[in-house]
PDB file of C-alpha atoms in Angstrom:
ATOM      1  CA  GLN T 511       0.000   0.000   0.000  1.00 93.00           C
ATOM      2  CA  VAL T 512       1.100   3.519  -0.805  1.00 96.00           C
ATOM      3  CA  GLN T 513      -0.563   6.643   0.504  1.00 97.00           C
ATOM      4  CA  LEU T 514      -0.329  10.044  -1.138  1.00 98.00           C
ATOM      5  CA  VAL T 515      -1.599  13.231   0.470  1.00 98.00           C
ATOM      6  CA  GLU T 516      -1.622  16.506  -1.408  1.00 98.00           C
ATOM      7  CA  SER T 517      -1.621  19.990   0.070  1.00 98.00           C
ATOM      8  CA  GLY T 518      -0.962  23.572  -0.914  1.00 98.00           C
ATOM      9  CA  GLY T 519      -3.929  24.314  -3.120  1.00 98.00           C
ATOM     10  CA  GLY T 520      -5.815  27.556  -2.878  1.00 98.00           C
ATOM     11  CA  SER T 521      -7.226  30.557  -4.685  1.00 98.00           C
ATOM     12  CA  VAL T 522      -4.877  32.967  -6.420  1.00 98.00           C
ATOM     13  CA  GLN T 523      -5.024  35.628  -9.075  1.00 98.00           C
ATOM     14  CA  ALA T 524      -3.682  35.241 -12.574  1.00 98.00           C
ATOM     15  CA  GLY T 525       0.057  35.730 -12.696  1.00 98.00           C
ATOM     16  CA  GLU T 526       0.638  34.569  -9.140  1.00 98.00           C
ATOM     17  CA  SER T 527       2.471  31.477  -7.950  1.00 98.00           C
ATOM     18  CA  LEU T 528       1.613  28.458  -5.833  1.00 98.00           C
ATOM     19  CA  THR T 529       3.483  25.352  -4.694  1.00 98.00           C
ATOM     20  CA  LEU T 530       1.762  22.022  -4.195  1.00 98.00           C
ATOM     21  CA  SER T 531       3.174  19.231  -2.068  1.00 98.00           C
ATOM     22  CA  CYS T 532       2.482  15.522  -1.982  1.00 98.00           C
ATOM     23  CA  VAL T 533       3.650  13.435   0.949  1.00 98.00           C
ATOM     24  CA  VAL T 534       4.173   9.782   0.076  1.00 97.00           C
ATOM     25  CA  SER T 535       4.094   7.036   2.675  1.00 96.00           C
ATOM     26  CA  GLY T 536       3.812   3.304   2.869  1.00 94.00           C
ATOM     27  CA  ASN T 537       5.499   0.877   0.503  1.00 92.00           C
ATOM     28  CA  PHE T 538       7.236   3.548  -1.541  1.00 88.00           C
ATOM     29  CA  ASP T 539      10.416   2.850  -3.480  1.00 87.00           C
ATOM     30  CA  GLY T 540      12.751   5.636  -4.495  1.00 88.00           C
ATOM     31  CA  GLY T 541      12.664   4.255  -8.025  1.00 90.00           C
ATOM     32  CA  ASP T 542       8.900   4.690  -8.348  1.00 94.00           C
ATOM     33  CA  TYR T 543       7.621   7.182 -10.890  1.00 97.00           C
ATOM     34  CA  LEU T 544       5.629  10.094  -9.478  1.00 98.00           C
ATOM     35  CA  ALA T 545       3.451  12.519 -11.352  1.00 98.00           C
ATOM     36  CA  TRP T 546       0.916  15.305 -11.080  1.00 98.00           C
ATOM     37  CA  PHE T 547      -2.364  15.207 -12.942  1.00 98.00           C
ATOM     38  CA  ARG T 548      -5.248  17.654 -12.924  1.00 98.00           C
ATOM     39  CA  GLU T 549      -8.955  17.500 -13.557  1.00 98.00           C
ATOM     40  CA  ALA T 550     -11.126  20.473 -14.442  1.00 97.00           C
ATOM     41  CA  PRO T 551     -14.925  20.384 -14.740  1.00 91.00           C
ATOM     42  CA  GLY T 552     -15.962  19.225 -18.163  1.00 92.00           C
ATOM     43  CA  LYS T 553     -12.424  18.326 -19.213  1.00 95.00           C
ATOM     44  CA  GLN T 554     -10.450  15.127 -19.425  1.00 94.00           C
ATOM     45  CA  ARG T 555      -7.795  14.352 -16.863  1.00 96.00           C
ATOM     46  CA  GLU T 556      -4.538  15.963 -17.950  1.00 98.00           C
ATOM     47  CA  GLY T 557      -0.998  14.948 -17.125  1.00 98.00           C
ATOM     48  CA  VAL T 558       0.859  17.983 -15.786  1.00 98.00           C
ATOM     49  CA  ALA T 559       4.345  16.812 -14.830  1.00 98.00           C
ATOM     50  CA  GLY T 560       6.160  13.627 -13.957  1.00 98.00           C
ATOM     51  CA  ILE T 561       9.537  12.719 -12.519  1.00 97.00           C
ATOM     52  CA  ASP T 562      11.500   9.510 -12.184  1.00 96.00           C
ATOM     53  CA  GLY T 563      13.695   8.335  -9.335  1.00 93.00           C
ATOM     54  CA  LEU T 564      16.773   9.999 -10.799  1.00 93.00           C
ATOM     55  CA  GLY T 565      15.043  13.357 -11.076  1.00 94.00           C
ATOM     56  CA  THR T 566      14.397  13.372 -14.800  1.00 95.00           C
ATOM     57  CA  ALA T 567      11.227  15.376 -15.357  1.00 97.00           C
ATOM     58  CA  THR T 568       8.697  15.652 -18.130  1.00 97.00           C
ATOM     59  CA  TYR T 569       5.986  18.285 -18.549  1.00 98.00           C
ATOM     60  CA  GLY T 570       2.714  18.777 -20.328  1.00 98.00           C
ATOM     61  CA  GLU T 571       2.852  21.288 -23.138  1.00 97.00           C
ATOM     62  CA  SER T 572       0.501  23.720 -21.425  1.00 97.00           C
ATOM     63  CA  VAL T 573       2.729  24.110 -18.359  1.00 98.00           C
ATOM     64  CA  LYS T 574       6.225  23.966 -19.816  1.00 98.00           C
ATOM     65  CA  GLY T 575       8.310  26.879 -18.670  1.00 98.00           C
ATOM     66  CA  ARG T 576       5.871  27.737 -15.869  1.00 98.00           C
ATOM     67  CA  PHE T 577       5.755  24.638 -13.637  1.00 98.00           C
ATOM     68  CA  THR T 578       8.605  22.743 -12.019  1.00 98.00           C
ATOM     69  CA  VAL T 579       8.282  19.268 -10.505  1.00 98.00           C
ATOM     70  CA  LEU T 580      10.686  18.161  -7.796  1.00 98.00           C
ATOM     71  CA  ARG T 581      11.022  15.140  -5.569  1.00 97.00           C
ATOM     72  CA  ASP T 582      12.862  14.447  -2.342  1.00 95.00           C
ATOM     73  CA  ASN T 583      13.201  10.687  -1.997  1.00 93.00           C
ATOM     74  CA  ARG T 584      14.591  10.913   1.514  1.00 93.00           C
ATOM     75  CA  LYS T 585      11.681  12.984   2.785  1.00 94.00           C
ATOM     76  CA  LYS T 586       9.266  11.243   0.387  1.00 95.00           C
ATOM     77  CA  ILE T 587       7.840  14.503  -0.870  1.00 97.00           C
ATOM     78  CA  LEU T 588       6.804  15.402  -4.390  1.00 98.00           C
ATOM     79  CA  SER T 589       6.258  19.075  -5.123  1.00 98.00           C
ATOM     80  CA  LEU T 590       4.955  21.178  -7.973  1.00 98.00           C
ATOM     81  CA  GLN T 591       6.085  24.764  -8.199  1.00 98.00           C
ATOM     82  CA  MET T 592       3.609  26.701 -10.318  1.00 98.00           C
ATOM     83  CA  THR T 593       4.352  30.203 -11.570  1.00 98.00           C
ATOM     84  CA  ASN T 594       2.454  32.650 -13.770  1.00 98.00           C
ATOM     85  CA  LEU T 595      -0.778  30.815 -13.096  1.00 98.00           C
ATOM     86  CA  GLN T 596      -3.575  31.321 -15.574  1.00 98.00           C
ATOM     87  CA  MET T 597      -7.323  30.802 -15.329  1.00 97.00           C
ATOM     88  CA  GLU T 598      -7.010  27.673 -17.451  1.00 97.00           C
ATOM     89  CA  ASP T 599      -4.850  26.155 -14.689  1.00 98.00           C
ATOM     90  CA  THR T 600      -7.917  26.009 -12.457  1.00 98.00           C
ATOM     91  CA  ALA T 601      -8.432  22.345 -11.571  1.00 98.00           C
ATOM     92  CA  LYS T 602      -8.128  19.746  -8.880  1.00 98.00           C
ATOM     93  CA  TYR T 603      -4.543  18.512  -8.781  1.00 98.00           C
ATOM     94  CA  PHE T 604      -3.661  14.932  -7.946  1.00 98.00           C
ATOM     95  CA  CYS T 605      -0.366  13.213  -7.330  1.00 98.00           C
ATOM     96  CA  ALA T 606       0.041   9.638  -8.446  1.00 98.00           C
ATOM     97  CA  ARG T 607       2.564   6.831  -8.191  1.00 97.00           C
ATOM     98  CA  SER T 608       3.572   4.242 -10.721  1.00 97.00           C
ATOM     99  CA  PRO T 609       5.815   1.231 -10.016  1.00 94.00           C
ATOM    100  CA  TYR T 610       6.809   0.993 -13.677  1.00 91.00           C
ATOM    101  CA  SER T 611       9.816   2.192 -15.572  1.00 86.00           C
ATOM    102  CA  MET T 612       8.668   4.754 -18.102  1.00 88.00           C
ATOM    103  CA  GLY T 613      11.122   3.846 -20.839  1.00 86.00           C
ATOM    104  CA  GLY T 614       9.145   3.719 -24.075  1.00 85.00           C
ATOM    105  CA  ARG T 615       5.977   4.870 -22.346  1.00 91.00           C
ATOM    106  CA  ARG T 616       4.142   8.169 -22.152  1.00 94.00           C
ATOM    107  CA  PRO T 617       3.859   8.858 -18.419  1.00 95.00           C
ATOM    108  CA  LEU T 618       1.578  11.875 -18.759  1.00 96.00           C
ATOM    109  CA  GLN T 619      -0.742  10.287 -21.311  1.00 95.00           C
ATOM    110  CA  GLU T 620      -1.144   6.809 -19.832  1.00 94.00           C
ATOM    111  CA  ASP T 621      -2.759   7.306 -16.451  1.00 93.00           C
ATOM    112  CA  ASP T 622      -3.529   3.594 -16.208  1.00 95.00           C
ATOM    113  CA  LEU T 623       0.160   3.123 -15.366  1.00 96.00           C
ATOM    114  CA  TYR T 624      -0.511   4.605 -11.924  1.00 97.00           C
ATOM    115  CA  ASN T 625      -1.854   2.397  -9.200  1.00 96.00           C
ATOM    116  CA  TYR T 626      -2.051   4.855  -6.325  1.00 97.00           C
ATOM    117  CA  TRP T 627      -3.572   8.316  -6.290  1.00 98.00           C
ATOM    118  CA  GLY T 628      -4.051  11.037  -3.732  1.00 98.00           C
ATOM    119  CA  GLN T 629      -7.359  12.717  -2.955  1.00 98.00           C
ATOM    120  CA  GLY T 630      -6.418  15.926  -4.715  1.00 98.00           C
ATOM    121  CA  THR T 631      -6.081  19.595  -3.855  1.00 98.00           C
ATOM    122  CA  GLN T 632      -8.025  22.387  -5.533  1.00 98.00           C
ATOM    123  CA  VAL T 633      -6.334  25.242  -7.347  1.00 98.00           C
ATOM    124  CA  THR T 634      -8.490  28.156  -8.449  1.00 98.00           C
ATOM    125  CA  VAL T 635      -7.096  31.010 -10.514  1.00 98.00           C
ATOM    126  CA  SER T 636      -9.130  34.156 -11.032  1.00 98.00           C
ATOM    127  CA  SER T 637      -8.552  37.157 -13.248  1.00 93.00           C
TER     128      SER T 637
END
């Protein structure tokens, strides 16, 4: 069992920044793949950013250059630093864990690779 608990969501204005955190506990391996996804009303789940055990990150096109994903394997914390937030970033953000190596896979497009998910934290961006 792996537990993931997100925090750090809130309401901000466009252009502001926010950092989300995800604390991982349980049967977590430093080699596990961790990622952030988001869900907005009326939209499909979207992969935001992912990072492997060595710290290699990948980002969705809509957040490249604005979001940074980091992980601390010792503290078992995944974070998402979000800058220049826009109204279209409004969504519930989830962290997820996959036990698989992502070589040859698309970690932000294949959410069925993840077997544990957090409950999510809401981010609301207003103009």
